[in-house]
Amino acid sequence: EPEVTQTPSHQVTQMGQEVILRCVPISNHLYFYWYRQILGQKVEFLVSFYNNEISEKSEIFDDQFSVERPDGSNFTLKIRSTKLEDSAMYFCASSVTGGGSLYEQYFGPGTRLTVT
Amino acid sequence: LAKTTQPISMDSYEGQEVNITCSHNNIATNDYITWYQQFPSQGPRFIIQGYKTKVTNEVASLFIPADRKSSTLSLPRVSLSDTAVYYCLVGANSGYALNFGKGTSLLVTP
């Protein structure tokens, strides 16, 4: 069964450093997403991406964050200058089509980001 | 978006049937009810979706009464590996985000 993959599984970085989290969505999917989950809290939506542009973003997704699809397979989340409060599990997801909760989103295993 | 309310936690023994109820009094005509499951340190996974009456798949059943103001996820004969957080989501095809609440943390013990 096709699955979303993410690398690395765990990233440790110092405050103020830039990090890039990588995802390979399922190959025939057209919509891509990033979510995050701070330890012990709920899964929070960050951004959705379709046709090489952001289709929706949350208040969390400020100027420190950016997303890119640099080639036909990868989807990345960049945090320019990490803060302690960016420590969380970051999940990438993809779906065949977009449309809120109506269409199944497939989630990757996550990247645990620890900012020290 | 319709607000959902679910129990924070539930406990069950292996082999029992587990029913998790979600209240969504403000559900709109176009809204569907979707359940996701999240194992520890993993991403959420779609379980089941329905609009009305009953839906069944290989994992679970979803019961939705006629007024659609609540729904019940039924897990038959749970095993230890069903220990997870279960999220009820209500929405239609507006927007792109999945809005997860706190979910119901199910603990299955021997």
PDB file of C-alpha atoms in Angstrom:
ATOM      1  CA  GLU A   1       0.000   0.000   0.000  1.00  0.00           C
ATOM      2  CA  PRO A   2       1.423   3.428  -0.899  1.00  0.00           C
ATOM      3  CA  GLU A   3       2.364   5.600   2.043  1.00  0.00           C
ATOM      4  CA  VAL A   4       3.619   9.047   2.911  1.00  0.00           C
ATOM      5  CA  THR A   5       7.219   9.076   4.064  1.00  0.00           C
ATOM      6  CA  GLN A   6       9.021  11.710   6.108  1.00  0.00           C
ATOM      7  CA  THR A   7      12.655  12.421   6.888  1.00  0.00           C
ATOM      8  CA  PRO A   8      14.289  12.711   9.278  1.00  0.00           C
ATOM      9  CA  SER A   9      12.346  10.876  11.953  1.00  0.00           C
ATOM     10  CA  HIS A  10      13.951  13.039  14.634  1.00  0.00           C
ATOM     11  CA  GLN A  11      15.729  16.359  14.294  1.00  0.00           C
ATOM     12  CA  VAL A  12      17.451  18.239  17.068  1.00  0.00           C
ATOM     13  CA  THR A  13      18.397  21.842  16.437  1.00  0.00           C
ATOM     14  CA  GLN A  14      19.453  24.906  18.359  1.00  0.00           C
ATOM     15  CA  MET A  15      17.208  27.906  18.773  1.00  0.00           C
ATOM     16  CA  GLY A  16      17.598  30.326  15.891  1.00  0.00           C
ATOM     17  CA  GLN A  17      18.706  27.709  13.397  1.00  0.00           C
ATOM     18  CA  GLU A  18      16.892  26.904  10.183  1.00  0.00           C
ATOM     19  CA  VAL A  19      15.408  23.445   9.684  1.00  0.00           C
ATOM     20  CA  ILE A  20      13.917  21.740   6.669  1.00  0.00           C
ATOM     21  CA  LEU A  21      11.560  18.848   7.137  1.00  0.00           C
ATOM     22  CA  ARG A  22      11.046  16.599   4.156  1.00  0.00           C
ATOM     23  CA  CYS A  23       8.105  14.572   2.959  1.00  0.00           C
ATOM     24  CA  VAL A  24       7.378  12.351  -0.013  1.00  0.00           C
ATOM     25  CA  PRO A  25       3.605  12.310  -0.555  1.00  0.00           C
ATOM     26  CA  ILE A  26       1.773   9.455  -2.240  1.00  0.00           C
ATOM     27  CA  SER A  27       2.599   9.663  -5.932  1.00  0.00           C
ATOM     28  CA  ASN A  28      -0.819  10.303  -7.480  1.00  0.00           C
ATOM     29  CA  HIS A  29      -1.959  12.730  -4.787  1.00  0.00           C
ATOM     30  CA  LEU A  30      -2.345  16.380  -5.661  1.00  0.00           C
ATOM     31  CA  TYR A  31      -2.956  18.042  -2.294  1.00  0.00           C
ATOM     32  CA  PHE A  32      -0.331  18.275   0.402  1.00  0.00           C
ATOM     33  CA  TYR A  33      -0.496  19.356   4.020  1.00  0.00           C
ATOM     34  CA  TRP A  34       1.579  19.990   7.100  1.00  0.00           C
ATOM     35  CA  TYR A  35       0.254  19.558  10.624  1.00  0.00           C
ATOM     36  CA  ARG A  36       1.996  19.710  13.954  1.00  0.00           C
ATOM     37  CA  GLN A  37       1.329  18.195  17.365  1.00  0.00           C
ATOM     38  CA  ILE A  38       2.965  19.586  20.453  1.00  0.00           C
ATOM     39  CA  LEU A  39       3.493  16.855  23.040  1.00  0.00           C
ATOM     40  CA  GLY A  40       0.249  16.045  24.819  1.00  0.00           C
ATOM     41  CA  GLN A  41      -1.805  18.422  22.688  1.00  0.00           C
ATOM     42  CA  LYS A  42      -4.068  18.117  19.678  1.00  0.00           C
ATOM     43  CA  VAL A  43      -3.037  17.857  16.040  1.00  0.00           C
ATOM     44  CA  GLU A  44      -2.997  21.368  14.528  1.00  0.00           C
ATOM     45  CA  PHE A  45      -3.256  22.293  10.865  1.00  0.00           C
ATOM     46  CA  LEU A  46      -0.460  24.439   9.481  1.00  0.00           C
ATOM     47  CA  VAL A  47      -0.832  24.681   5.712  1.00  0.00           C
ATOM     48  CA  SER A  48      -2.237  23.079   2.586  1.00  0.00           C
ATOM     49  CA  PHE A  49      -0.606  23.211  -0.845  1.00  0.00           C
ATOM     50  CA  TYR A  50      -2.004  22.585  -4.288  1.00  0.00           C
ATOM     51  CA  ASN A  51      -0.795  23.345  -7.797  1.00  0.00           C
ATOM     52  CA  ASN A  52       2.437  24.833  -6.458  1.00  0.00           C
ATOM     53  CA  GLU A  53       0.833  27.332  -4.190  1.00  0.00           C
ATOM     54  CA  ILE A  54      -0.552  27.604  -0.694  1.00  0.00           C
ATOM     55  CA  SER A  55      -4.300  27.031  -0.689  1.00  0.00           C
ATOM     56  CA  GLU A  56      -4.921  27.585   3.017  1.00  0.00           C
ATOM     57  CA  LYS A  57      -2.851  28.340   6.093  1.00  0.00           C
ATOM     58  CA  SER A  58      -3.491  28.703   9.782  1.00  0.00           C
ATOM     59  CA  GLU A  59      -2.464  31.474  12.147  1.00  0.00           C
ATOM     60  CA  ILE A  60       0.433  29.304  13.283  1.00  0.00           C
ATOM     61  CA  PHE A  61       1.940  29.414   9.788  1.00  0.00           C
ATOM     62  CA  ASP A  62       3.602  32.810  10.048  1.00  0.00           C
ATOM     63  CA  ASP A  63       6.528  34.308   8.152  1.00  0.00           C
ATOM     64  CA  GLN A  64       8.943  31.927   9.841  1.00  0.00           C
ATOM     65  CA  PHE A  65       7.412  29.022   7.929  1.00  0.00           C
ATOM     66  CA  SER A  66       7.525  28.240   4.232  1.00  0.00           C
ATOM     67  CA  VAL A  67       6.662  25.262   2.071  1.00  0.00           C
ATOM     68  CA  GLU A  68       7.987  24.130  -1.250  1.00  0.00           C
ATOM     69  CA  ARG A  69       7.640  21.336  -3.736  1.00  0.00           C
ATOM     70  CA  PRO A  70      11.145  21.461  -5.210  1.00  0.00           C
ATOM     71  CA  ASP A  71      10.614  18.556  -7.585  1.00  0.00           C
ATOM     72  CA  GLY A  72       7.954  16.071  -8.592  1.00  0.00           C
ATOM     73  CA  SER A  73       8.146  14.019  -5.438  1.00  0.00           C
ATOM     74  CA  ASN A  74       9.293  16.000  -2.416  1.00  0.00           C
ATOM     75  CA  PHE A  75       7.336  18.441  -0.270  1.00  0.00           C
ATOM     76  CA  THR A  76       9.235  20.437   2.337  1.00  0.00           C
ATOM     77  CA  LEU A  77       8.505  22.576   5.362  1.00  0.00           C
ATOM     78  CA  LYS A  78      11.138  25.138   6.301  1.00  0.00           C
ATOM     79  CA  ILE A  79      11.305  26.926   9.615  1.00  0.00           C
ATOM     80  CA  ARG A  80      13.670  29.879   9.219  1.00  0.00           C
ATOM     81  CA  SER A  81      14.652  30.630  12.788  1.00  0.00           C
ATOM     82  CA  THR A  82      13.467  28.000  15.213  1.00  0.00           C
ATOM     83  CA  LYS A  83      12.083  28.827  18.627  1.00  0.00           C
ATOM     84  CA  LEU A  84      11.741  26.592  21.658  1.00  0.00           C
ATOM     85  CA  GLU A  85       7.981  26.512  21.124  1.00  0.00           C
ATOM     86  CA  ASP A  86       8.457  24.998  17.664  1.00  0.00           C
ATOM     87  CA  SER A  87       9.356  21.717  19.351  1.00  0.00           C
ATOM     88  CA  ALA A  88       6.655  19.309  18.207  1.00  0.00           C
ATOM     89  CA  MET A  89       5.887  16.353  15.992  1.00  0.00           C
ATOM     90  CA  TYR A  90       5.361  17.540  12.425  1.00  0.00           C
ATOM     91  CA  PHE A  91       3.146  15.452  10.187  1.00  0.00           C
ATOM     92  CA  CYS A  92       2.958  15.639   6.430  1.00  0.00           C
ATOM     93  CA  ALA A  93      -0.215  14.451   4.733  1.00  0.00           C
ATOM     94  CA  SER A  94      -1.508  14.134   1.204  1.00  0.00           C
ATOM     95  CA  SER A  95      -4.817  13.493  -0.513  1.00  0.00           C
ATOM     96  CA  VAL A  96      -6.063  12.743  -3.988  1.00  0.00           C
ATOM     97  CA  THR A  97      -8.351  15.729  -3.923  1.00  0.00           C
ATOM     98  CA  GLY A  98      -8.984  18.546  -1.512  1.00  0.00           C
ATOM     99  CA  GLY A  99     -12.067  19.367   0.441  1.00  0.00           C
ATOM    100  CA  GLY A 100     -11.907  19.572   4.182  1.00  0.00           C
ATOM    101  CA  SER A 101     -12.826  16.430   6.021  1.00  0.00           C
ATOM    102  CA  LEU A 102     -14.736  15.021   3.101  1.00  0.00           C
ATOM    103  CA  TYR A 103     -11.692  13.418   1.518  1.00  0.00           C
ATOM    104  CA  GLU A 104      -9.290  11.106   3.265  1.00  0.00           C
ATOM    105  CA  GLN A 105      -5.905  12.532   4.100  1.00  0.00           C
ATOM    106  CA  TYR A 106      -3.004  10.116   4.405  1.00  0.00           C
ATOM    107  CA  PHE A 107      -0.519  11.010   7.098  1.00  0.00           C
ATOM    108  CA  GLY A 108       3.159  10.249   7.319  1.00  0.00           C
ATOM    109  CA  PRO A 109       4.880   8.917  10.446  1.00  0.00           C
ATOM    110  CA  GLY A 110       6.035  12.375  11.489  1.00  0.00           C
ATOM    111  CA  THR A 111       9.284  14.158  12.254  1.00  0.00           C
ATOM    112  CA  ARG A 112       9.948  14.923  15.881  1.00  0.00           C
ATOM    113  CA  LEU A 113      11.592  18.337  16.063  1.00  0.00           C
ATOM    114  CA  THR A 114      13.389  19.237  19.258  1.00  0.00           C
ATOM    115  CA  VAL A 115      14.641  22.814  19.634  1.00  0.00           C
ATOM    116  CA  THR A 116      17.185  23.362  22.385  1.00  0.00           C
TER     117      THR A 116
ATOM    118  CA  LEU B   1     -17.595  24.151  11.475  1.00  0.00           C
ATOM    119  CA  ALA B   2     -19.713  21.999  13.736  1.00  0.00           C
ATOM    120  CA  LYS B   3     -18.354  21.679  17.258  1.00  0.00           C
ATOM    121  CA  THR B   4     -17.843  18.110  18.433  1.00  0.00           C
ATOM    122  CA  THR B   5     -17.819  16.688  21.936  1.00  0.00           C
ATOM    123  CA  GLN B   6     -16.397  13.282  22.819  1.00  0.00           C
ATOM    124  CA  PRO B   7     -15.332  11.619  26.053  1.00  0.00           C
ATOM    125  CA  ILE B   8     -11.738  12.375  26.938  1.00  0.00           C
ATOM    126  CA  SER B   9     -10.913   8.772  27.741  1.00  0.00           C
ATOM    127  CA  MET B  10     -12.331   5.264  27.824  1.00  0.00           C
ATOM    128  CA  ASP B  11     -11.069   1.949  29.134  1.00  0.00           C
ATOM    129  CA  SER B  12     -11.911  -1.490  27.852  1.00  0.00           C
ATOM    130  CA  TYR B  13     -10.819  -5.090  28.194  1.00  0.00           C
ATOM    131  CA  GLU B  14      -9.652  -7.129  25.273  1.00  0.00           C
ATOM    132  CA  GLY B  15     -12.441  -8.822  23.362  1.00  0.00           C
ATOM    133  CA  GLN B  16     -15.118  -6.325  24.304  1.00  0.00           C
ATOM    134  CA  GLU B  17     -17.051  -4.098  21.961  1.00  0.00           C
ATOM    135  CA  VAL B  18     -16.275  -0.415  22.394  1.00  0.00           C
ATOM    136  CA  ASN B  19     -18.652   2.365  21.474  1.00  0.00           C
ATOM    137  CA  ILE B  20     -17.401   5.943  21.352  1.00  0.00           C
ATOM    138  CA  THR B  21     -20.069   8.600  20.993  1.00  0.00           C
ATOM    139  CA  CYS B  22     -19.537  12.017  19.502  1.00  0.00           C
ATOM    140  CA  SER B  23     -22.029  14.874  19.864  1.00  0.00           C
ATOM    141  CA  HIS B  24     -22.342  17.425  17.073  1.00  0.00           C
ATOM    142  CA  ASN B  25     -25.524  19.371  17.688  1.00  0.00           C
ATOM    143  CA  ASN B  26     -24.763  22.039  15.079  1.00  0.00           C
ATOM    144  CA  ILE B  27     -24.101  19.677  12.195  1.00  0.00           C
ATOM    145  CA  ALA B  28     -24.984  21.218   8.832  1.00  0.00           C
ATOM    146  CA  THR B  29     -26.889  19.557   6.016  1.00  0.00           C
ATOM    147  CA  ASN B  30     -23.754  19.138   3.899  1.00  0.00           C
ATOM    148  CA  ASP B  31     -21.557  17.827   6.697  1.00  0.00           C
ATOM    149  CA  TYR B  32     -20.146  14.323   6.835  1.00  0.00           C
ATOM    150  CA  ILE B  33     -18.908  12.576   9.966  1.00  0.00           C
ATOM    151  CA  THR B  34     -15.391  11.206   9.798  1.00  0.00           C
ATOM    152  CA  TRP B  35     -13.345   9.290  12.349  1.00  0.00           C
ATOM    153  CA  TYR B  36      -9.565   9.114  12.525  1.00  0.00           C
ATOM    154  CA  GLN B  37      -7.365   6.965  14.740  1.00  0.00           C
ATOM    155  CA  GLN B  38      -3.943   7.918  16.058  1.00  0.00           C
ATOM    156  CA  PHE B  39      -1.513   5.454  17.608  1.00  0.00           C
ATOM    157  CA  PRO B  40       1.210   6.835  19.885  1.00  0.00           C
ATOM    158  CA  SER B  41       3.987   8.556  17.924  1.00  0.00           C
ATOM    159  CA  GLN B  42       2.218   8.064  14.599  1.00  0.00           C
ATOM    160  CA  GLY B  43       0.147  10.218  12.291  1.00  0.00           C
ATOM    161  CA  PRO B  44      -3.654  10.019  12.300  1.00  0.00           C
ATOM    162  CA  ARG B  45      -5.252   7.394  10.121  1.00  0.00           C
ATOM    163  CA  PHE B  46      -8.696   7.509   8.509  1.00  0.00           C
ATOM    164  CA  ILE B  47     -11.064   4.867   9.876  1.00  0.00           C
ATOM    165  CA  ILE B  48     -14.547   5.501   8.574  1.00  0.00           C
ATOM    166  CA  GLN B  49     -16.889   8.153   7.222  1.00  0.00           C
ATOM    167  CA  GLY B  50     -20.648   8.425   6.977  1.00  0.00           C
ATOM    168  CA  TYR B  51     -23.562  10.750   6.345  1.00  0.00           C
ATOM    169  CA  LYS B  52     -26.532   8.926   7.853  1.00  0.00           C
ATOM    170  CA  THR B  53     -27.730   5.565   9.204  1.00  0.00           C
ATOM    171  CA  LYS B  54     -24.993   2.961   9.358  1.00  0.00           C
ATOM    172  CA  VAL B  55     -21.669   2.433   7.664  1.00  0.00           C
ATOM    173  CA  THR B  56     -19.479  -0.618   8.208  1.00  0.00           C
ATOM    174  CA  ASN B  57     -16.015  -1.500   7.011  1.00  0.00           C
ATOM    175  CA  GLU B  58     -13.389  -4.042   8.030  1.00  0.00           C
ATOM    176  CA  VAL B  59     -12.281  -1.930  10.979  1.00  0.00           C
ATOM    177  CA  ALA B  60     -15.386  -0.367  12.518  1.00  0.00           C
ATOM    178  CA  SER B  61     -19.028   0.582  12.236  1.00  0.00           C
ATOM    179  CA  LEU B  62     -20.461   4.061  12.381  1.00  0.00           C
ATOM    180  CA  PHE B  63     -23.990   4.612  13.592  1.00  0.00           C
ATOM    181  CA  ILE B  64     -25.717   7.908  12.854  1.00  0.00           C
ATOM    182  CA  PRO B  65     -29.270   8.539  14.090  1.00  0.00           C
ATOM    183  CA  ALA B  66     -31.846  10.275  11.936  1.00  0.00           C
ATOM    184  CA  ASP B  67     -31.299  13.705  13.502  1.00  0.00           C
ATOM    185  CA  ARG B  68     -27.508  13.385  12.909  1.00  0.00           C
ATOM    186  CA  LYS B  69     -26.765  15.316  16.102  1.00  0.00           C
ATOM    187  CA  SER B  70     -24.538  12.530  17.331  1.00  0.00           C
ATOM    188  CA  SER B  71     -22.690   9.525  16.017  1.00  0.00           C
ATOM    189  CA  THR B  72     -21.221   6.374  17.527  1.00  0.00           C
ATOM    190  CA  LEU B  73     -18.040   4.664  16.443  1.00  0.00           C
ATOM    191  CA  SER B  74     -18.228   0.964  17.264  1.00  0.00           C
ATOM    192  CA  LEU B  75     -15.110  -1.178  17.480  1.00  0.00           C
ATOM    193  CA  PRO B  76     -15.978  -4.890  17.700  1.00  0.00           C
ATOM    194  CA  ARG B  77     -13.888  -7.145  19.923  1.00  0.00           C
ATOM    195  CA  VAL B  78     -11.016  -4.756  20.620  1.00  0.00           C
ATOM    196  CA  SER B  79      -7.476  -5.949  21.065  1.00  0.00           C
ATOM    197  CA  LEU B  80      -4.492  -4.350  22.798  1.00  0.00           C
ATOM    198  CA  SER B  81      -3.446  -2.870  19.469  1.00  0.00           C
ATOM    199  CA  ASP B  82      -6.631  -0.777  19.350  1.00  0.00           C
ATOM    200  CA  THR B  83      -5.211   1.401  22.128  1.00  0.00           C
ATOM    201  CA  ALA B  84      -5.152   4.802  20.448  1.00  0.00           C
ATOM    202  CA  VAL B  85      -6.772   8.218  20.322  1.00  0.00           C
ATOM    203  CA  TYR B  86      -9.951   8.378  18.256  1.00  0.00           C
ATOM    204  CA  TYR B  87     -11.047  11.664  16.689  1.00  0.00           C
ATOM    205  CA  CYS B  88     -14.501  12.593  15.461  1.00  0.00           C
ATOM    206  CA  LEU B  89     -14.516  15.250  12.730  1.00  0.00           C
ATOM    207  CA  VAL B  90     -17.563  16.888  11.211  1.00  0.00           C
ATOM    208  CA  GLY B  91     -17.416  18.928   8.053  1.00  0.00           C
ATOM    209  CA  ALA B  92     -18.002  19.174   4.347  1.00  0.00           C
ATOM    210  CA  ASN B  93     -15.785  20.032   1.459  1.00  0.00           C
ATOM    211  CA  SER B  94     -15.111  23.607   2.480  1.00  0.00           C
ATOM    212  CA  GLY B  95     -11.524  24.454   3.169  1.00  0.00           C
ATOM    213  CA  TYR B  96      -8.661  22.027   3.305  1.00  0.00           C
ATOM    214  CA  ALA B  97      -7.789  21.636   6.960  1.00  0.00           C
ATOM    215  CA  LEU B  98      -8.769  18.734   9.149  1.00  0.00           C
ATOM    216  CA  ASN B  99      -9.762  20.190  12.499  1.00  0.00           C
ATOM    217  CA  PHE B 100      -8.833  17.724  15.182  1.00  0.00           C
ATOM    218  CA  GLY B 101     -10.182  18.107  18.684  1.00  0.00           C
ATOM    219  CA  LYS B 102      -8.703  16.394  21.694  1.00  0.00           C
ATOM    220  CA  GLY B 103     -10.220  13.053  20.750  1.00  0.00           C
ATOM    221  CA  THR B 104     -10.991  10.065  22.937  1.00  0.00           C
ATOM    222  CA  SER B 105      -8.054   8.177  24.354  1.00  0.00           C
ATOM    223  CA  LEU B 106      -8.956   4.485  24.394  1.00  0.00           C
ATOM    224  CA  LEU B 107      -6.948   2.142  26.585  1.00  0.00           C
ATOM    225  CA  VAL B 108      -7.415  -1.588  26.046  1.00  0.00           C
ATOM    226  CA  THR B 109      -6.070  -3.889  28.728  1.00  0.00           C
ATOM    227  CA  PRO B 110      -5.838  -7.668  29.008  1.00  0.00           C
TER     228      PRO B 110
END
